[in-house]
Tab-separated table of C-alpha atoms and ligand atoms in Angstrom:
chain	number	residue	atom	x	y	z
A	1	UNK	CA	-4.205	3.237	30.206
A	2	UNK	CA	-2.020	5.954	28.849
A	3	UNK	CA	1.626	5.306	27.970
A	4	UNK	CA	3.499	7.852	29.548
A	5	UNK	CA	4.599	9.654	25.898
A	6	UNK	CA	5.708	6.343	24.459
A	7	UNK	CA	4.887	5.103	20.918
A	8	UNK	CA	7.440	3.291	17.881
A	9	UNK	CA	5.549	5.670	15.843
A	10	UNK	CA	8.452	8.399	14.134
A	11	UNK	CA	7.773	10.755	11.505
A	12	UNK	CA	11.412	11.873	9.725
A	13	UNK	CA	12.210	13.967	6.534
A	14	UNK	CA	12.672	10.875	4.573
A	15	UNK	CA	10.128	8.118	6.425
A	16	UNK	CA	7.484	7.204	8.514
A	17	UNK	CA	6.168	4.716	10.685
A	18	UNK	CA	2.866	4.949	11.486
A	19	UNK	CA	2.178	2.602	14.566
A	20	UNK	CA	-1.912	1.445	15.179
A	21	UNK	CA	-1.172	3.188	19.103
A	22	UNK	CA	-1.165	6.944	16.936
A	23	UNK	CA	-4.039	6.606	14.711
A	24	UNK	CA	-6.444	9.386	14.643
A	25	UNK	CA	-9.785	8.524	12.498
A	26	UNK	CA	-11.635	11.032	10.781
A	27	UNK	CA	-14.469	10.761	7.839
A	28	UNK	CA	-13.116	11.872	4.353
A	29	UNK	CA	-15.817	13.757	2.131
A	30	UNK	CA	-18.226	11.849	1.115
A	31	UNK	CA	-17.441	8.717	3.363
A	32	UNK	CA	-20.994	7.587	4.670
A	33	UNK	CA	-20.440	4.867	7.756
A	34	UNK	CA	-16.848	5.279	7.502
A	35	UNK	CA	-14.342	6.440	8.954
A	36	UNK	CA	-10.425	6.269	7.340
A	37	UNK	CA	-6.931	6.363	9.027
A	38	UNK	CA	-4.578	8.791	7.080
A	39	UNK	CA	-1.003	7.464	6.744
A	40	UNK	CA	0.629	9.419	4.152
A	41	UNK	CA	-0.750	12.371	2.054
A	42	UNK	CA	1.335	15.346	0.314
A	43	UNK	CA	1.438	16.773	3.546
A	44	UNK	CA	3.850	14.653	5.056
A	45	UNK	CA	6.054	14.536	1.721
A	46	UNK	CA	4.647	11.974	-0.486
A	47	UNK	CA	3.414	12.383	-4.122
A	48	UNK	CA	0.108	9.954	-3.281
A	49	UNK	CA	-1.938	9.108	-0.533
A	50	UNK	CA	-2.918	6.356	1.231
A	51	UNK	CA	-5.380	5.007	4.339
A	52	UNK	CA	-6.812	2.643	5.855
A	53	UNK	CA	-10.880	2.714	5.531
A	54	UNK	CA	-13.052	1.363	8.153
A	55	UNK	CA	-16.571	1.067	7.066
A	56	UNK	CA	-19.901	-0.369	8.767
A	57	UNK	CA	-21.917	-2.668	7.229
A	58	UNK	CA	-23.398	0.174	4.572
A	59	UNK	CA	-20.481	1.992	4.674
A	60	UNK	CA	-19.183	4.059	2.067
A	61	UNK	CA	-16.611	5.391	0.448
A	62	UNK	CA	-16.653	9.067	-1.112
A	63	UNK	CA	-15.513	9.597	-4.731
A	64	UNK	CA	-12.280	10.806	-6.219
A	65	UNK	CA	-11.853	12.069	-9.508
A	66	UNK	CA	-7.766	10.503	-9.057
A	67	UNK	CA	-6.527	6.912	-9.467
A	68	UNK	CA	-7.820	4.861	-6.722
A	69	UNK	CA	-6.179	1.273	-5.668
A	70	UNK	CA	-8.149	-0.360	-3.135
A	71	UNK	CA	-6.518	-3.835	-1.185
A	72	UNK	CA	-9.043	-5.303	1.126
A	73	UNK	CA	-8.240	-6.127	4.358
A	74	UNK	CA	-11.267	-7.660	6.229
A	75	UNK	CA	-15.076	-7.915	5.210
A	76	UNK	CA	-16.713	-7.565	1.921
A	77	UNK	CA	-17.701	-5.024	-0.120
A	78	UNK	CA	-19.529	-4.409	-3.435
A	79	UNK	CA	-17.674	-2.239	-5.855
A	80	UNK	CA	-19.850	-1.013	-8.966
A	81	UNK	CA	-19.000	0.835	-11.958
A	82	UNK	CA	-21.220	1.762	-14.777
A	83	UNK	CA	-20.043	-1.302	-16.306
A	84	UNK	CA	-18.943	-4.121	-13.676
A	85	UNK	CA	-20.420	-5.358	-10.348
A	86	UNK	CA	-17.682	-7.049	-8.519
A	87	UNK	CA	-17.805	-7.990	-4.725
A	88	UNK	CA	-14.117	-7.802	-3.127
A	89	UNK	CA	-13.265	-10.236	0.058
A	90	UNK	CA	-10.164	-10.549	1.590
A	91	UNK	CA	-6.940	-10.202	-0.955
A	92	UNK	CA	-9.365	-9.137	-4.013
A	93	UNK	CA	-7.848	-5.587	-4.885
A	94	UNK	CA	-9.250	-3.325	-7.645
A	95	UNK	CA	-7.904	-0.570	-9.718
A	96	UNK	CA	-9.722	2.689	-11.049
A	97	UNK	CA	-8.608	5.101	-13.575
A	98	UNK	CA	-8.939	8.981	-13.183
A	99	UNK	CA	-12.296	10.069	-13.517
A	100	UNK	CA	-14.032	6.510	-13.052
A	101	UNK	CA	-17.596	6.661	-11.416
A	102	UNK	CA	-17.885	3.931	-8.734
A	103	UNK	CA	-19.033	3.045	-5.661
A	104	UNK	CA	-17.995	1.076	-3.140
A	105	UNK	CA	-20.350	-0.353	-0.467
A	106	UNK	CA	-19.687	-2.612	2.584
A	107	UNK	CA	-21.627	-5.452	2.677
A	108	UNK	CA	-20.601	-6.123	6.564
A	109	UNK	CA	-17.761	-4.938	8.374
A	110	UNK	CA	-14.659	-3.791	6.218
A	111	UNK	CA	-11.415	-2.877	6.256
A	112	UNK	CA	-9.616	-2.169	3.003
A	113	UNK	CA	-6.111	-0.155	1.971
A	114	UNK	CA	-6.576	2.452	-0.095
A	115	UNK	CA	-4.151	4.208	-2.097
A	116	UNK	CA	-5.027	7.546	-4.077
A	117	UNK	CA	-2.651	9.398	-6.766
A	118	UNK	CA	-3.344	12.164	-9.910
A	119	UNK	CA	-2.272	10.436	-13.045
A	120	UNK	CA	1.160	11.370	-14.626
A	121	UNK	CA	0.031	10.884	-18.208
A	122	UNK	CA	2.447	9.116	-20.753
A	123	UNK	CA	1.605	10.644	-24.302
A	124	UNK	CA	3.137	7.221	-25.881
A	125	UNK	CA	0.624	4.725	-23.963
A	126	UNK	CA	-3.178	5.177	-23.453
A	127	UNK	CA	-4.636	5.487	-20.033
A	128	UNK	CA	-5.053	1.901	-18.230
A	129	UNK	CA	-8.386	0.095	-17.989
A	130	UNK	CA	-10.012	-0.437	-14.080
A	131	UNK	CA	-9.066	-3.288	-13.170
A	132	UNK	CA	-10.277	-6.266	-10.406
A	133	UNK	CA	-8.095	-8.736	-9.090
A	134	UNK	CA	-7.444	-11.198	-6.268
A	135	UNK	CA	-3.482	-11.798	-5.052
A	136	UNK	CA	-4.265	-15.849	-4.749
A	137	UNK	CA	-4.432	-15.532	-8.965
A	138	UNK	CA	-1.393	-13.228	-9.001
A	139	UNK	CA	1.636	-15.091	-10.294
A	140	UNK	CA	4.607	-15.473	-6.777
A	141	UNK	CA	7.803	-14.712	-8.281
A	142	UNK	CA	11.449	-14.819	-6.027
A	143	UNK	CA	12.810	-12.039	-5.254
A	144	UNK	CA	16.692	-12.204	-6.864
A	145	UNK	CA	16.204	-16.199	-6.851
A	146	UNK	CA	15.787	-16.137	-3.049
A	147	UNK	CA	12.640	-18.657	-2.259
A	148	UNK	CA	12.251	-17.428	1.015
A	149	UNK	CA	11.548	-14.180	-0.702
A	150	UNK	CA	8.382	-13.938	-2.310
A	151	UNK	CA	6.524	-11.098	-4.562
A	152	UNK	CA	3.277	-10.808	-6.219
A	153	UNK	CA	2.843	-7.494	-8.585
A	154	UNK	CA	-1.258	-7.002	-8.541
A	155	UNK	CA	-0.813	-4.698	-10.694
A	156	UNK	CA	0.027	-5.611	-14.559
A	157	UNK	CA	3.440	-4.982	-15.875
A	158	UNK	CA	2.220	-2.264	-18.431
A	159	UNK	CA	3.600	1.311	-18.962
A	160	UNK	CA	0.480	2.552	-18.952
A	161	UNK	CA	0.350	2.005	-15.031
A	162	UNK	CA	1.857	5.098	-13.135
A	163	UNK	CA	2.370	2.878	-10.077
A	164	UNK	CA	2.995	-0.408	-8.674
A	165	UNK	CA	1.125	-2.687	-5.760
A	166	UNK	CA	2.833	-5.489	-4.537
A	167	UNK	CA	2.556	-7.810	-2.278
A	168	UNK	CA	6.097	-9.377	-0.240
A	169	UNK	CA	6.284	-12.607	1.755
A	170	UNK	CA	9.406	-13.511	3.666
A	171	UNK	CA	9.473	-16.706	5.423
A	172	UNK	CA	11.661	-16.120	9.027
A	173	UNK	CA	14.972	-15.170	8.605
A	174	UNK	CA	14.482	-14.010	5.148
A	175	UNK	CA	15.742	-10.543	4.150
A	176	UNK	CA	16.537	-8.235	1.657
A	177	UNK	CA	19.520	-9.092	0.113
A	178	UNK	CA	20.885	-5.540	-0.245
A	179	UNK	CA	20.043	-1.694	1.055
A	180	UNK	CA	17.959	-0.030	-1.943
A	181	UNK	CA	18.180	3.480	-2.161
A	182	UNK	CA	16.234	4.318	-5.008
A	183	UNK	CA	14.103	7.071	-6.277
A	184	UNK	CA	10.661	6.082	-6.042
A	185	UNK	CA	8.749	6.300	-3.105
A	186	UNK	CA	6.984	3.720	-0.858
A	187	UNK	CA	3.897	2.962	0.992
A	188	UNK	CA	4.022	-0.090	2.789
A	189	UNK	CA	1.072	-1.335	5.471
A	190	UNK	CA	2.518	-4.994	7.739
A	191	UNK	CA	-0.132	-7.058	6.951
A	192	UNK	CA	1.374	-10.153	8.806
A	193	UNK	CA	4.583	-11.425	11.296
A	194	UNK	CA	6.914	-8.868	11.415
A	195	UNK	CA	10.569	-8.012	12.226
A	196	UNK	CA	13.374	-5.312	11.780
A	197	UNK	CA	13.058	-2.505	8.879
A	198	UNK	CA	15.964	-0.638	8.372
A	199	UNK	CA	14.792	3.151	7.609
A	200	UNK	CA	17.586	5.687	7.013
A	201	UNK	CA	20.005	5.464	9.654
A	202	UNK	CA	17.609	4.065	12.071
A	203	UNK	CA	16.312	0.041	12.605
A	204	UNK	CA	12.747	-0.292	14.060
A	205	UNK	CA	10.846	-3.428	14.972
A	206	UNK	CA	7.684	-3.746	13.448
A	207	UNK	CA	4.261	-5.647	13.377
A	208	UNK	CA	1.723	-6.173	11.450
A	209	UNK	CA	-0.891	-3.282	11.324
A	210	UNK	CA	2.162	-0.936	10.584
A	211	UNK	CA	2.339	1.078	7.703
A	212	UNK	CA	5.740	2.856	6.752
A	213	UNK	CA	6.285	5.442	4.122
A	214	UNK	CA	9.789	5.686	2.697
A	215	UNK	CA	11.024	8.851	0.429
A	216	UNK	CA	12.726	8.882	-2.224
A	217	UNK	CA	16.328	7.753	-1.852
A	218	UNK	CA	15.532	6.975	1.651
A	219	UNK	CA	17.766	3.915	2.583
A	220	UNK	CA	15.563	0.479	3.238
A	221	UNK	CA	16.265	-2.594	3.992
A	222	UNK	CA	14.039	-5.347	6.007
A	223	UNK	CA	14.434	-8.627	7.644
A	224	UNK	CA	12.007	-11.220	8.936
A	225	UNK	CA	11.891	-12.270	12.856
A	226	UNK	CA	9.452	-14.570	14.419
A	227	UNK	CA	7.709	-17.646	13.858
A	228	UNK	CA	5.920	-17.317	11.263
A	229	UNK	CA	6.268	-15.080	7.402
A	230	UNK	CA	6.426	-11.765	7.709
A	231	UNK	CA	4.059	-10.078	4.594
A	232	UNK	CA	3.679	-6.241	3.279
A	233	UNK	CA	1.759	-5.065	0.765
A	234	UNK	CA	4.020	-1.795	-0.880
A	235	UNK	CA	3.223	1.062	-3.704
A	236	UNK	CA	5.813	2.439	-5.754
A	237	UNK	CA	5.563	5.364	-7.815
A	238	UNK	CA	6.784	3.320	-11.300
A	239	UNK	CA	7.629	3.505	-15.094
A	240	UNK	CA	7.425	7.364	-15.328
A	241	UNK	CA	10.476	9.608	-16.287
A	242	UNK	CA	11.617	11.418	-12.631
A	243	UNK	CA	12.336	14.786	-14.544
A	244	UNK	CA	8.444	15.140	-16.079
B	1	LIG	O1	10.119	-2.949	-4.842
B	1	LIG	C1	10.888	-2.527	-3.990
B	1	LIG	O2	11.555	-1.512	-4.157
B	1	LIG	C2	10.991	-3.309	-2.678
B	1	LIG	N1	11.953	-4.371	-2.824
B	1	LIG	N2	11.326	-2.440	-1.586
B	1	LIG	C3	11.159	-2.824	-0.283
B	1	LIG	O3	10.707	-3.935	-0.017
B	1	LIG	N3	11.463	-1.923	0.647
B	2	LIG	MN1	12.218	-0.491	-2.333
């Protein structure tokens, strides 16, 4: 049933929000039984790139020769270096340098995040390590000693990391205790409960299987509604100088 020209999906200078109604999936290069949603790339203003990859059982995905950050969603899949063998299941995450062979194969049906980004190197620190991880063994810190507020960083707290992964938890009625406006950007993908996200000068309900980017400086500011906890996982660019 069409929709008559109706989505919550709005692409603005500054943000967007990228409702499940709009996607469009297409293979990237290389992808073999996949197929990946888009959300953000340089072409709609952002300094990284991130989708959503949908793979078979078999499925692949293609290579990159930038930093890769996968989250997964759903499924399993086997991720192999020329070093490590790891199998990633629902909140594992892994993180791969520049230039790190791998491969990552879906052992059944799989849906992981994946974020994408060139390397801004910091002479004073060397390159980071890959990295596997699952968010159960991350440590939950408060977010400005709310409770109700809850963060896990996946990635470590190291300047040798260009970017940041976290993961948010709000229990209902929990919100951001101020607007940021702040000069890194954002990818964010609803992963569960939802409620009202401030973006700019707008307000827009949202649900999990959302994904927002924010700009820099674009004003942000989110609040839980519902039942149950609302939960996002978000990228910031992170720990690099804005003017190099
Ligand atoms: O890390 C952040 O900037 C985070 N608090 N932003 C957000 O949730 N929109
Ligand atoms: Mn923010």
């Amino acid at each position: 049933m069409h929709n008559l020209g109706q989505t919550r999906s709005t692409n603005q200078r500054d943000h967007l929000l990228h409702t499940p109604d709009t996607f469009v999936r297409a293979a990237l290069p290389g992808m073999e039984l996949a197929t990946a949603v888009v959300h953000i790339s340089p072409a709609g203003g952002a300094a990284f790139m991130q989708y959503t990859a949908e793979l078979e059982p078999g499925g692949k995905l293609g290579p990159t020769s930038n930093q890769r950050f996968i989250y997964t969603l759903a499924g399993a899949a086997d991720l192999a270096t020329d070093t490590t063998f790891q199998t990633l299941t629902p909140g594992a995450y892994a993180y791969l340098p520049e230039d790190t062979a791998h491969t990552l194969t879906a052992q059944q049906t799989t849906r992981l995040a994946v974020i994408e980004k060139p390397y801004d190197t910091l002479t004073s620190v060397s390159a980071p390590e890959p990295l596997v991880g699952h968010e159960h063994k991350t440590l939950s810190v408060p977010l400005n000693d709310d409770p109700d507020l809850q963060v896990r960083s996946l990635i470590p707290n190291s300047l040798s990391f260009d970017f940041a992964v976290n993961t948010m938890i709000y229990q209902p009625g929990a919100a951001l205790s101020m607007v940021e406006v702040h000069v890194m950007e954002h990818g964010l993908l609803m992963l569960e409960g939802g409620g009202i996200y401030r973006l700019g000068d707008s307000w827009y309900p949202v649900t999990a299987g959302d994904f927002i980017w924010m700009g820099p400086f674009c004003p942000q500011w989110f609040g839980a509604l519902g039942k149950r906890p609302a939960k996002y996982l978000i990228y910031k660019d992170w720990n690099r100088h804005p003017l190099v």
